[in-house]
Short mmCIF file of C-alpha atoms and ligand atoms in Angstrom, two decimals:
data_model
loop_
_atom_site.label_atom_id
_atom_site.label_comp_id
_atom_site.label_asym_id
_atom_site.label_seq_id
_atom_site.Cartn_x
_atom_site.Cartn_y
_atom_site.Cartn_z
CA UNK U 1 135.80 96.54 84.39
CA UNK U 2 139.07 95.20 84.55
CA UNK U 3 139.04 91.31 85.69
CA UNK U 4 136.17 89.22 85.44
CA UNK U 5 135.59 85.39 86.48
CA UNK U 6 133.37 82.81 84.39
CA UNK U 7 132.55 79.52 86.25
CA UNK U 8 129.96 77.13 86.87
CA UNK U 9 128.13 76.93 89.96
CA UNK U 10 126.64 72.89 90.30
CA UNK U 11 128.71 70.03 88.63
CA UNK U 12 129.88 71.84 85.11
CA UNK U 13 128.26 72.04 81.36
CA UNK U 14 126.41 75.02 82.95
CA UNK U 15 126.66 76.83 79.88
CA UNK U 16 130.19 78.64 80.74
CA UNK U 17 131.12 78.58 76.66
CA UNK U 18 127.95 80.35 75.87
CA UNK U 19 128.30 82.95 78.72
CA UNK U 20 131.98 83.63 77.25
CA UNK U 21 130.70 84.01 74.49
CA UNK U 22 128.07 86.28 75.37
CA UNK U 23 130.56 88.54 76.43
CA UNK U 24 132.57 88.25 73.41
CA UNK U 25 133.38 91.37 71.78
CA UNK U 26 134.00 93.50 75.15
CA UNK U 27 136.75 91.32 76.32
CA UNK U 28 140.66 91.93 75.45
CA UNK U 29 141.60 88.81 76.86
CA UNK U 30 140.00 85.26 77.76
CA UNK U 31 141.79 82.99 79.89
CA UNK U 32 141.64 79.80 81.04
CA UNK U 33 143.49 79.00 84.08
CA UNK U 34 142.43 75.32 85.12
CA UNK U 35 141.79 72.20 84.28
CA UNK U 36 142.80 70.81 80.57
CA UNK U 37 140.59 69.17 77.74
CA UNK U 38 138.70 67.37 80.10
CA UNK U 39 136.44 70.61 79.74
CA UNK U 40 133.70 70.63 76.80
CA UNK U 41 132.34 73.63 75.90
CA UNK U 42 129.72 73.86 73.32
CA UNK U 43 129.20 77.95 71.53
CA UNK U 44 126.26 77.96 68.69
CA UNK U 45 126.59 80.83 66.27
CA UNK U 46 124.24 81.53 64.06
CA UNK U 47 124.29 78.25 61.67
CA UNK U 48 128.00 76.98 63.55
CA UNK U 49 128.21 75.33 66.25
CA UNK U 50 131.92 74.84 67.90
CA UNK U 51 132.81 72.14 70.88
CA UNK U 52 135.78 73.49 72.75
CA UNK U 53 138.09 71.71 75.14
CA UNK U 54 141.36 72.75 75.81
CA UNK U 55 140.78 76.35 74.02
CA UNK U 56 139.15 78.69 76.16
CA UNK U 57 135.83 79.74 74.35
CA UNK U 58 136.77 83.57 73.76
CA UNK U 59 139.01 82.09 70.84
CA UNK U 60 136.01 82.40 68.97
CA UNK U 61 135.81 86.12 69.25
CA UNK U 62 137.96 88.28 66.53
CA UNK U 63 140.17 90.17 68.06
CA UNK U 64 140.24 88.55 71.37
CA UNK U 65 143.53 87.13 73.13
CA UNK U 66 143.10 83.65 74.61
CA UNK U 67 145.23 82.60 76.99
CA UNK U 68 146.35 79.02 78.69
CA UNK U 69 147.78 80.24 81.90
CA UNK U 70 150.05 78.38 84.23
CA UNK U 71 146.97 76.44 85.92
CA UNK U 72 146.43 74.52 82.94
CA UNK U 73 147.09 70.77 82.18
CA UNK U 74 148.23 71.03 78.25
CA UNK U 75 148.02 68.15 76.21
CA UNK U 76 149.96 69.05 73.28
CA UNK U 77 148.30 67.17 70.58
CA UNK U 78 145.21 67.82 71.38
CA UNK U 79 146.38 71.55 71.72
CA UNK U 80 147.21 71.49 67.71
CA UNK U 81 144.58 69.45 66.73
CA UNK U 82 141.86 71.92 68.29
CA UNK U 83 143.98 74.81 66.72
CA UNK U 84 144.10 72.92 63.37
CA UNK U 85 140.69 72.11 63.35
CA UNK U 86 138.98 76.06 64.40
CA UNK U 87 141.62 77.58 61.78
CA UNK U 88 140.29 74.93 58.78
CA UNK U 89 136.99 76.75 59.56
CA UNK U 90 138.19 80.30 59.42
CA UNK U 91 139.03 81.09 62.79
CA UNK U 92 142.03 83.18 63.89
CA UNK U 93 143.79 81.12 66.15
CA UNK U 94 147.00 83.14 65.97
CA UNK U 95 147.28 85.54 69.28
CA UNK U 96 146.99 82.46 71.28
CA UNK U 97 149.43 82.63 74.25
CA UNK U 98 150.93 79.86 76.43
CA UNK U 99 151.89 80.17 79.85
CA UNK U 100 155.80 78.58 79.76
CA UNK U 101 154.61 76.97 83.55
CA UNK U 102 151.82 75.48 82.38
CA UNK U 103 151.80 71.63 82.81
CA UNK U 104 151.99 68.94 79.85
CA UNK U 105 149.81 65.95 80.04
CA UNK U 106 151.68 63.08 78.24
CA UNK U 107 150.57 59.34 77.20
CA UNK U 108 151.55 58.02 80.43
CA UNK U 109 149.03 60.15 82.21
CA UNK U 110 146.60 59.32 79.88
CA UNK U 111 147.32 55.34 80.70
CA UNK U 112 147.55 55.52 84.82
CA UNK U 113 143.87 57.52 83.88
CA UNK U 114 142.59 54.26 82.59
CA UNK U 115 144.07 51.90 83.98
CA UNK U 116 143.17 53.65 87.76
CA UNK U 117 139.73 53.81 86.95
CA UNK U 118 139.40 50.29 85.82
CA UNK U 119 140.98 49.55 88.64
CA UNK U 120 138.66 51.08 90.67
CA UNK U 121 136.19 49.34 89.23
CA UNK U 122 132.86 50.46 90.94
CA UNK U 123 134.33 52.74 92.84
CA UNK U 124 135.67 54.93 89.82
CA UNK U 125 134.92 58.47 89.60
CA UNK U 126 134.20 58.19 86.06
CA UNK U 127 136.80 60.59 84.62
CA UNK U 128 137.46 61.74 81.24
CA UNK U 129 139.89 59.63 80.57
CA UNK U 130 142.61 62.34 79.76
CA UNK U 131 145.05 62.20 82.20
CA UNK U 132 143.80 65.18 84.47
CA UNK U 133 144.39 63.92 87.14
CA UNK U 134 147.57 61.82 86.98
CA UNK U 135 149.26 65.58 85.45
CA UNK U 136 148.20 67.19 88.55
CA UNK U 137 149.30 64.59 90.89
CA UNK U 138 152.83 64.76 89.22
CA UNK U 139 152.74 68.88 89.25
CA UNK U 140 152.21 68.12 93.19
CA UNK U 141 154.82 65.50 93.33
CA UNK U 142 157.38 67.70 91.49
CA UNK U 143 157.67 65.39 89.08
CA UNK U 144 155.84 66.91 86.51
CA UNK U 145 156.84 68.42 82.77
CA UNK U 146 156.41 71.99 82.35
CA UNK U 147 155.97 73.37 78.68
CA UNK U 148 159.05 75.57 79.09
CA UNK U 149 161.00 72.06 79.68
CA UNK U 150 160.32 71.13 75.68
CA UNK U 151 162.91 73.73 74.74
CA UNK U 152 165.65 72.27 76.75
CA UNK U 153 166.04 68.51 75.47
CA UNK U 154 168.50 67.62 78.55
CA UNK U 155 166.42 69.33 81.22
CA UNK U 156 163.09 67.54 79.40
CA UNK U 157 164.95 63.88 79.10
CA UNK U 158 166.03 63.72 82.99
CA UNK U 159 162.61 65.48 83.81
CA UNK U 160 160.60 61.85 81.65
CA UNK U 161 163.15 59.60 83.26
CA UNK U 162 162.31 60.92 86.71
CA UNK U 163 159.17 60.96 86.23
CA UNK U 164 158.55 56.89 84.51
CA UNK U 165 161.80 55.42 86.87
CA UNK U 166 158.47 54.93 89.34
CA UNK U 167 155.11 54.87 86.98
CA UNK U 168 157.02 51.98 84.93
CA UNK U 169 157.39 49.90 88.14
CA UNK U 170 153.57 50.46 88.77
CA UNK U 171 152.54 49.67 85.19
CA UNK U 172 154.27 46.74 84.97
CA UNK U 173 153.66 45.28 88.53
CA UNK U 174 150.68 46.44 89.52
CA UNK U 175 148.67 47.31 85.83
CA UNK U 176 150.45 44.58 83.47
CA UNK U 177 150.68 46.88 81.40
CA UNK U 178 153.91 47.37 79.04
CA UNK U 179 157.21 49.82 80.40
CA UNK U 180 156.94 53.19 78.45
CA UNK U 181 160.33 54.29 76.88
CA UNK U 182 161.49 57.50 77.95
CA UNK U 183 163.23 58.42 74.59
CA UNK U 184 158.58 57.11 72.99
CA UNK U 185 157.99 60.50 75.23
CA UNK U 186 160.67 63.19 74.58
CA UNK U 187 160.33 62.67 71.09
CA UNK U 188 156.55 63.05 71.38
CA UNK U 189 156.86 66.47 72.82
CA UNK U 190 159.70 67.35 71.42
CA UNK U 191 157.49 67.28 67.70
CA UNK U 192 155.61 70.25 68.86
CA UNK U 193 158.58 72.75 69.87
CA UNK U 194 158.35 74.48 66.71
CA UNK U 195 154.97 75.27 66.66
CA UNK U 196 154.58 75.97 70.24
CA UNK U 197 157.51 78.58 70.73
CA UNK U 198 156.06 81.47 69.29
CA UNK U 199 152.89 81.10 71.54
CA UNK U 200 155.09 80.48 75.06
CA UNK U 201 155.36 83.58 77.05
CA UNK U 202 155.36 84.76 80.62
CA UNK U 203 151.03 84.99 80.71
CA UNK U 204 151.13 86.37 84.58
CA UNK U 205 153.65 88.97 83.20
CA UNK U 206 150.76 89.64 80.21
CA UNK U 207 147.97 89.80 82.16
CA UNK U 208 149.49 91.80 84.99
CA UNK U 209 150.26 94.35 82.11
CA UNK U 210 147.07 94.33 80.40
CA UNK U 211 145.66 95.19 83.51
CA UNK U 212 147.37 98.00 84.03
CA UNK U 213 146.54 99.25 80.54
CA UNK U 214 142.95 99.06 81.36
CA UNK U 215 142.59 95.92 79.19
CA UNK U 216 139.24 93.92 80.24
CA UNK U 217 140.37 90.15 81.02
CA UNK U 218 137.52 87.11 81.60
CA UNK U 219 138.88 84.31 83.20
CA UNK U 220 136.88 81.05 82.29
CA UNK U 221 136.88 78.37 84.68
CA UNK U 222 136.70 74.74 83.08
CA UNK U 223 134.38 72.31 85.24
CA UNK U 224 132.44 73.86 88.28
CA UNK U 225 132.37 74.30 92.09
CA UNK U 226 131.06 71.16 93.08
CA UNK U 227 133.61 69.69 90.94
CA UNK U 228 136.51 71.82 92.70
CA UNK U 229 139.48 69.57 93.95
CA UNK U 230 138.99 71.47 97.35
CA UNK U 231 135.23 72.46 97.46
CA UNK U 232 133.19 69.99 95.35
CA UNK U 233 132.16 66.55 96.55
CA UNK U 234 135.72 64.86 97.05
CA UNK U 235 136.77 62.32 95.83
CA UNK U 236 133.91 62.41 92.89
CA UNK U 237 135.94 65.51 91.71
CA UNK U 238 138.16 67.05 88.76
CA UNK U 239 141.83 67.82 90.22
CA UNK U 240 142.06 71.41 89.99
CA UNK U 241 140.30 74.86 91.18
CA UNK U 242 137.81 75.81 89.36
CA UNK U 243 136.83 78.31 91.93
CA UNK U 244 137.13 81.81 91.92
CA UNK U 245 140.42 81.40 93.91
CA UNK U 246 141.74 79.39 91.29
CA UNK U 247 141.72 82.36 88.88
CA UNK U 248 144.57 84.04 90.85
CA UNK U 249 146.62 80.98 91.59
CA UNK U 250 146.24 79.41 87.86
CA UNK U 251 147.07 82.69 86.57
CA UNK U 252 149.86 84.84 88.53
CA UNK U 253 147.10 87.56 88.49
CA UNK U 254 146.10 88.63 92.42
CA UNK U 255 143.02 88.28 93.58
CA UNK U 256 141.88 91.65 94.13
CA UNK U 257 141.78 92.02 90.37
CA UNK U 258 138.56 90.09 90.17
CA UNK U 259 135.53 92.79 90.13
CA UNK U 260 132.76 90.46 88.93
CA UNK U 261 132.16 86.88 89.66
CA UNK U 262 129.73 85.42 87.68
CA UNK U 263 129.07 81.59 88.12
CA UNK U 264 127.00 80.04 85.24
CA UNK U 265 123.82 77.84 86.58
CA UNK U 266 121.83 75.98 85.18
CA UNK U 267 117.90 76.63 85.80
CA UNK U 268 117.56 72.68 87.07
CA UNK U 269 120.85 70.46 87.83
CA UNK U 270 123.13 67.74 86.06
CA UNK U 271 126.22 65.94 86.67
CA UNK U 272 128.59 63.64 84.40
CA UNK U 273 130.52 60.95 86.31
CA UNK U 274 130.18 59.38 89.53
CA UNK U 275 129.36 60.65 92.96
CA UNK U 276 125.86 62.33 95.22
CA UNK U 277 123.63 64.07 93.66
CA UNK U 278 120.85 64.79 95.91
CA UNK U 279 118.45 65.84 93.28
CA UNK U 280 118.87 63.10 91.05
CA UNK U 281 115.97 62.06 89.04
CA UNK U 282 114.90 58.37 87.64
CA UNK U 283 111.42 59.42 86.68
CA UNK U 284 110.03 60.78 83.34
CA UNK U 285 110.82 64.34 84.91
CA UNK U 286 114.67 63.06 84.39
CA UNK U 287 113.83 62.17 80.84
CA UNK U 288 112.16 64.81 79.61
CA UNK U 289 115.23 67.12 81.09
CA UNK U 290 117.61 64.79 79.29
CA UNK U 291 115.84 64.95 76.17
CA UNK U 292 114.58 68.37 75.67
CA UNK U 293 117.90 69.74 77.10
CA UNK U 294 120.28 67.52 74.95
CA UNK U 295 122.33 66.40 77.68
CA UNK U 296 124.93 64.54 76.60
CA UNK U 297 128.40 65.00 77.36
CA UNK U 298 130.31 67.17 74.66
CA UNK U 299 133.60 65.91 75.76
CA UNK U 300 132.55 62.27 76.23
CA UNK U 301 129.33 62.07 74.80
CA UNK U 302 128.12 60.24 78.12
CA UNK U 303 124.59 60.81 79.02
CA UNK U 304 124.33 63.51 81.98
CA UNK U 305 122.19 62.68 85.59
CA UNK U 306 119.51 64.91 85.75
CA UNK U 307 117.50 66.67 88.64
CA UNK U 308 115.86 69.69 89.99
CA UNK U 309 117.57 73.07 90.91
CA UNK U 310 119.62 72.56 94.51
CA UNK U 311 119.08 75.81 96.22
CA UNK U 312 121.70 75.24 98.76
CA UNK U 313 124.32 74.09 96.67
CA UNK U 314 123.94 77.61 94.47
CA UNK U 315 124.19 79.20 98.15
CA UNK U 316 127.28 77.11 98.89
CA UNK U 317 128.94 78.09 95.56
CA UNK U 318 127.50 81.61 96.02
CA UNK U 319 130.06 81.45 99.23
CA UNK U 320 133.05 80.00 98.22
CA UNK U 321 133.53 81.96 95.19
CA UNK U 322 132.01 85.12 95.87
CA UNK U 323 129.58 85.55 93.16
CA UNK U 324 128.34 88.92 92.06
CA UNK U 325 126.21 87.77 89.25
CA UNK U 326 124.23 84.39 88.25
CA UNK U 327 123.57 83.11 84.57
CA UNK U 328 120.50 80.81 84.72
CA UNK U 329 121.14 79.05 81.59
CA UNK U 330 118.55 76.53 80.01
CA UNK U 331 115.04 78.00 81.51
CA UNK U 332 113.49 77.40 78.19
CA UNK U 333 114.05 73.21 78.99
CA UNK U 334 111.50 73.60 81.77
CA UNK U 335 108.50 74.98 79.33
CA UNK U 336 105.73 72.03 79.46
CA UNK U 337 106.17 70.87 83.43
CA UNK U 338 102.89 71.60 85.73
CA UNK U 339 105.56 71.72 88.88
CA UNK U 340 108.89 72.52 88.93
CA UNK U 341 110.36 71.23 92.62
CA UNK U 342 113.21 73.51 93.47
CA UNK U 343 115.72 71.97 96.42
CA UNK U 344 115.57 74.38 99.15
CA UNK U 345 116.97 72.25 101.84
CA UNK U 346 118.52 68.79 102.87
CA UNK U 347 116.71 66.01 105.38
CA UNK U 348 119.55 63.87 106.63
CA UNK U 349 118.59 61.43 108.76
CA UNK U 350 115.15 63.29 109.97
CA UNK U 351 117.41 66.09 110.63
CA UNK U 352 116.97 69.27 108.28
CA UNK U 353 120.16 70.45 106.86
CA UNK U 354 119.57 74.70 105.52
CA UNK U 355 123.43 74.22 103.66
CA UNK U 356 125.52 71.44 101.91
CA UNK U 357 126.09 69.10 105.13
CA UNK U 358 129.70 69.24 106.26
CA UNK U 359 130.06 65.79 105.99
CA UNK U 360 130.09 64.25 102.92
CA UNK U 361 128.37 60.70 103.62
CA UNK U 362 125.42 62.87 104.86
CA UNK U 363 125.35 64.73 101.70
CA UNK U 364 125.89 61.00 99.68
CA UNK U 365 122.23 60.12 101.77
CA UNK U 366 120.83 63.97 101.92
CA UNK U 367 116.79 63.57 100.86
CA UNK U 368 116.04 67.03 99.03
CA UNK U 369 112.90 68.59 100.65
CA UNK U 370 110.84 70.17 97.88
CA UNK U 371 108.72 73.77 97.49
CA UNK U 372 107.49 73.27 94.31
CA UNK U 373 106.78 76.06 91.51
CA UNK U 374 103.83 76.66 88.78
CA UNK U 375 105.00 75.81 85.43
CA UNK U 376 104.53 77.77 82.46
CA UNK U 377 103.68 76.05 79.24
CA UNK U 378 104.81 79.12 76.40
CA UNK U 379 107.63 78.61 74.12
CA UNK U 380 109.64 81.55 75.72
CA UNK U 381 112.90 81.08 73.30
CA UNK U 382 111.72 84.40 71.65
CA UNK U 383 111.46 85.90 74.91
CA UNK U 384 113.90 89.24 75.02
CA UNK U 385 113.02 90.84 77.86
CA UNK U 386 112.24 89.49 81.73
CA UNK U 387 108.51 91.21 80.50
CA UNK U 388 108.04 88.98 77.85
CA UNK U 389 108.66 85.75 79.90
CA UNK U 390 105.52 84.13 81.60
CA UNK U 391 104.68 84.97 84.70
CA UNK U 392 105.58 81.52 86.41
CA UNK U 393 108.90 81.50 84.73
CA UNK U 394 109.33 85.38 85.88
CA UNK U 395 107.96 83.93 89.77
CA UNK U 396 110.14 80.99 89.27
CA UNK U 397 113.59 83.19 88.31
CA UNK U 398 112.61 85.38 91.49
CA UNK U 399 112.30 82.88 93.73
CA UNK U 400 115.80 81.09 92.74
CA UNK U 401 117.66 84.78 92.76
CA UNK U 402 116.24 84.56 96.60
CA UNK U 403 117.35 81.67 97.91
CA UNK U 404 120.50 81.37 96.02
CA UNK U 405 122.74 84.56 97.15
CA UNK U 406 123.28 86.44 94.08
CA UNK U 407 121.10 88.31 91.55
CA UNK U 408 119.81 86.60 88.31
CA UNK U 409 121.51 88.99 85.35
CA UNK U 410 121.12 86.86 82.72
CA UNK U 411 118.69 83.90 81.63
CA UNK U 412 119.23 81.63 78.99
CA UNK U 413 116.27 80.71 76.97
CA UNK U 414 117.77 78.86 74.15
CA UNK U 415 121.28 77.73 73.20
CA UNK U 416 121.86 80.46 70.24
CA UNK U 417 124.03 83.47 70.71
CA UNK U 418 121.09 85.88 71.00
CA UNK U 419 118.63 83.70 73.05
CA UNK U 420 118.90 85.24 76.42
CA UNK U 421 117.51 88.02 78.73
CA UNK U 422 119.83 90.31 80.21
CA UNK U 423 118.56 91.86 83.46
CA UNK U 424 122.20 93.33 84.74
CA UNK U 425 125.07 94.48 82.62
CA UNK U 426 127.64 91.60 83.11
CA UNK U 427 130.59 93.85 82.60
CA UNK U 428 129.30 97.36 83.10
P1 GDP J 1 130.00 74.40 79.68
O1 GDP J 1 130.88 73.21 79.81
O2 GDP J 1 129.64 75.03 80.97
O3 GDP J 1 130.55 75.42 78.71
O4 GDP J 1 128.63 73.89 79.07
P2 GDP J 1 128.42 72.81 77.86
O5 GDP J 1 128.67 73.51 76.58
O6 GDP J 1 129.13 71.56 78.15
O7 GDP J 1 126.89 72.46 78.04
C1 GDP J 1 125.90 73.43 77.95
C2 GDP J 1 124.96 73.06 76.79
O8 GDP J 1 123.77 73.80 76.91
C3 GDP J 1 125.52 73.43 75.42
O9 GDP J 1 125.09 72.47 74.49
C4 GDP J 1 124.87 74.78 75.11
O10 GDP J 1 124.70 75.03 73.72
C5 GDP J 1 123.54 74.60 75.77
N1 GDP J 1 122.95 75.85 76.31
C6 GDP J 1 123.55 76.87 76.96
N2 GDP J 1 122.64 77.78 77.37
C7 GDP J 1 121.43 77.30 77.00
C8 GDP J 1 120.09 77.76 77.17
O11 GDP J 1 119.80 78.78 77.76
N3 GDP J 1 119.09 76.96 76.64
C9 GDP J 1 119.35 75.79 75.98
N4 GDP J 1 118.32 75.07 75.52
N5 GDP J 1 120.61 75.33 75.82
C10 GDP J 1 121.62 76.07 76.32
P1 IMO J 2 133.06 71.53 81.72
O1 IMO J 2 134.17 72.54 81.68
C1 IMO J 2 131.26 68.04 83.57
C2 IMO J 2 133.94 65.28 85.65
C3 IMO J 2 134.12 63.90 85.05
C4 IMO J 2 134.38 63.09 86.32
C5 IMO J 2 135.21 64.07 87.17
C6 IMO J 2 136.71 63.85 87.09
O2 IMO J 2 132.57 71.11 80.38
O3 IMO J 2 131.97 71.96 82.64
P2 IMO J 2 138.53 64.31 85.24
O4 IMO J 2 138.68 63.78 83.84
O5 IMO J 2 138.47 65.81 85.30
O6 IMO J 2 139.56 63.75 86.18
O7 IMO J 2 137.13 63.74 85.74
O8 IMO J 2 134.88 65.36 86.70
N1 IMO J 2 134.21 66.38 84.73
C7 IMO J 2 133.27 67.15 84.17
N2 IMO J 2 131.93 67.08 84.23
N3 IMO J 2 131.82 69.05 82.90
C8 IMO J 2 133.17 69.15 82.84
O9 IMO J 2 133.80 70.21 82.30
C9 IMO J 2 133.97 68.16 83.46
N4 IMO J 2 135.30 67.94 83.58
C10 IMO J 2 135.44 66.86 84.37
O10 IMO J 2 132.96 63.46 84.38
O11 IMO J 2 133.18 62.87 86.99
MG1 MG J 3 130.89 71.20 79.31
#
C-alpha cells in the first residue's frame, strides 16, 4: 500500500489526527501538504493528550518521517515552538523534513489577517487569524517567501522589499496601521536558518524515492472538503486544497500514487467560522452535541456550530476526492437521542435538491429534509466490534455507508487511541 490520503469530508476537526494516528506504526512517512497552523489536531494517548497544528500528526509515531511538503504555509516560529514543545515531552522530533518550496508566513500576513477581517466586519469569514490566507495570496501573486529564500540573505531582502513596497501602502492608507520595516522581517527569519537547514530538503525528490522503495506514505490533509479553496463553500473557505488533488500538487508526488482515499467524517456535522450550514442546530439537540462532543476549537478554542449528518455533502466529498474508505468518527456522542435526523436531501425554494446545489446562495437558504433514525441509549465506548454496537447504531452506520458513496471501515466510539471499530483494513 504505497500512498494513502487522510482528509476530512464536512467542514474539518473530523477527527483526521486520530485517524493518523490510528494508522501510526504502519506508515514510513506522514505528510502534510496544505494548509499551515491554522489546522488543530487533537491525538489522546493513553493518559497524553497532544494538540497539533503545523506538525502533521504522524510526528507522534516513533519511527515515522513527517514531512511539510511544498503545499504548506510555514510559520517559522510557530514551527520551533511546536518542535520545542513535543521534544520537552519526549518526543522525537528529529527526522522532520522541510520542503525548501514550501511558503513562509511572516508578521505581515498575520496583520493583513486581522486587520481584513475586521474590516470585513460582518461579513468576515472568521479565520484563524494566522495569516493563511494573505501567504497564499502572495504565493499566487509571486510575491511570496519561500523557505529556501532564508539561506540567501540578498535573494530574501529584495524578495521582503517586494513584497511590503505595496502591503505598507495598504496598511498605512487603508488599515492605519504602522509601515513594517523590511530589515523587522529578514532578521525575523533569518533567526531560524540554523535550525531549519538540516531539516530543508527536496520532499517531492523524498517521497518520489520512498515510493519506489516500497515505503508506505499517508498524506494528511489539514481542514476538509467543504473548506477546499476550490470545492468548499467559497468564500467561507481556508485558501488551499485540502482535497485529494491537493496531495499531488502540495507534494510533487503524482496522483496515481494515491491507492486509498480515506476522508474522516464525523457521525453528525460541525463547522468553525462563518458561512451555510444547512444542518445547523439552535435547539437542545445542538447543545447536547456541543457538550457531550467537546466541541471547541483546538486551534482557537471557538465554540463549533453543530448539526445533523448531511448525506449529500458526504456524497459531494465522496466525488471530488474519490474516497475509498470513510472514518465515522464520534458515534459514541449520539448515545442518549430517541431520533437521530440524518440530511438526505436539500428543499430550495420548494424545489428538492438530491446533491449540494450548484449555486451557492441556494445552498446559503437549502432547508435539510429529514429521515430520521432510532437512537440507541448504551454506552458503546467499549464497543470493539460492529457486533457489539446496538442495533440502531449498527442500522444507523448502514444507512449512512448507503447514502454517502463509500464504505464505513472504521467508527470512532470514543476519542482514545483504541476506541474504535475497524470493519475494513485501512491500509491492507
Ligand atoms: P482534526 O482537525 O480533523 O484532526 O480533528 P480535531 O482534533 O480538531 O477534532 C476532533 C476531536 O474529536 C478531537 O478532540 C478528538 O480527540 C475527538 N475525537 C476523535 N474521534 C472521536 C470519537 O470517535 N469519539 C469522541 N468522543 N471523540 C473523538
Ligand atoms: P483542521 O485541520 C476547522 C476555518 C476557519 C475559517 C476558515 C478560514 O483542524 O480540520 P483560515 O484561517 O484557514 O483562513 O480560516 O476556515 N478553518 C478550520 N475549521 N478546522 C480546521 O482545520 C480549520 N482551518 C481553518 O475557522 O472559517
Ligand atoms: Mg481540528
Amino acid at each position: 500500500m504505497p500512498a494513502v490520503l487522510i482528509t476530512g469530508a464536512q467542514w474539518g476537526d473530523e477527527g483526521k489526527g486520530r485517524a493518523t494516528d490510528l494508522l501510526g506504526s504502519r506508515v514510513d512517512y506522514v505528510v502534510k501538504f496544505n494548509g499551515g497552523n491554522n489546522a488543530g489536531h487533537t491525538v489522546v494517548v493513553g493518559n497524553e493528550k497532544y494538540a497539533l497544528h503545523l506538525l502533521p500528526s504522524g510526528i507522534l509515531t516513533p519511527g515515522v518521517v513527517p514531512v511539510i511538503a511544498n503545499g504548506v504555509v510555514v510559520d517559522l516560529e510557530v514551527l520551533f515552538e511546536e518542535l520545542d514543545a513535543l521534544s520537552a515531552r519526549g518526543v522525537d522530533v528529529s527526522k522532520l523534513k522541510v520542503s525548501a518550496n514550501a511558503h513562509v508566513i511572516t508578521s505581515y500576513h498575520r496583520t493583513i489577517d486581522k486587520v481584513t477581517e475586521r474590516f470585513l466586519g460582518k461579513k468576515s469569514i472568521g479565520t484563524t487569524g494566522r495569516g493563511i490566507g494573505p501567504a497564499y495570496a502572495d504565493k499566487i501573486n509571486r510575491i511570496g517567501i519561500r523557505i529556501q529564500d532564508i539561506f540567501d540573505e540578498s535573494i530574501l531582502r529584495q524578495k521582503v522589499e517586494g513584497a511590503l513596497e505595496l502591503k505598507n501602502q495598504i496598511l498605512v492608507k487603508v488599515y492605519n496601521r504602522r509601515a513594517i520595516e523590511v530589515d523587522e522581517i529578514v532578521d525575523d527569519l533569518l533567526r531560524f536558518r540554523e535550525r531549519l537547514a538540516p531539516m530543508v530538503c527536496d520532499t517531492a525528490l523524498l517521497l518520489n524515492n520512498a515510493l519506489a522503495e516500497n515505503k508506505t506514505v499517508l498524506f494528511e490533509a489539514g481542514q476538509a472538503t467543504m473548506l477546499d479553496i476550490d470545492h468548499g463553500t467559497y468564500p467561507f473557505v481556508t485558501s488551499s486544497n485540502a482535497t485529494a488533488g491537493g496531495a499531488s500538487t502540495g507534494s510533487g508526488v503524482p496522483p496515481h500514487e494515491l491507492k486509498r482515499i480515506i476522508a474522516v467524517i464525523k457521525a453528525y456535522t460541525t463547522r468553525v467560522g462563518s458561512g451555510p450550514f444547512p444542518t445547523e442546530l439552535f435547539d437542545e439537540h445542538g447543545e447536547h452535541l456541543a457538550k457531550v462532543g467537546h466541541e471547541f476549537g483546538t486551534t482557537t478554542g471557538r465554540p463549533r456550530r453543530c448539526g445533523w449528518y448531511d448525506a449529500p455533502m458526504a456524497r459531494y466529498a465522496a466525488r471530488v476526492n474519490g474516497v475509498t474508505d470513510f472514518v465515522l468518527t464520534k458515534l459514541d456522542v449520539l448515545s442518549g437521542l430517541e431520533k437521530i435526523p440524518v440530511c438526505v436531501a436539500y428543499d430550495v425554494d420548494g424545489v428538492r435538491h438530491d446533491e449540494m446545489p450548484v449555486n451557492q446562495s441556494d445552498f446559503h437558504h437549502a432547508k435539510p429534509i429529514y429521515e430520521e433514525f432510532d437512537g440507541w441509549t448504551e454506552d458503546i465506548t467499549g464497543a470493539r466490534t460492529f457486533e457489539e454496537l446496538p442495533v440502531n447504531a449498527q442500522k444507523y452506520i448502514r444507512a449512512l455507508e448507503s447514502m454517502s458513496g463509500a464504505r464505513m471501515s472504521a467508527i470512532g466510539v470514543g476519542p482514545e487511541r483504541e476506541q474504535v471499530v475497524v470493519l475494513h483494513d485501512l491500509l491492507g
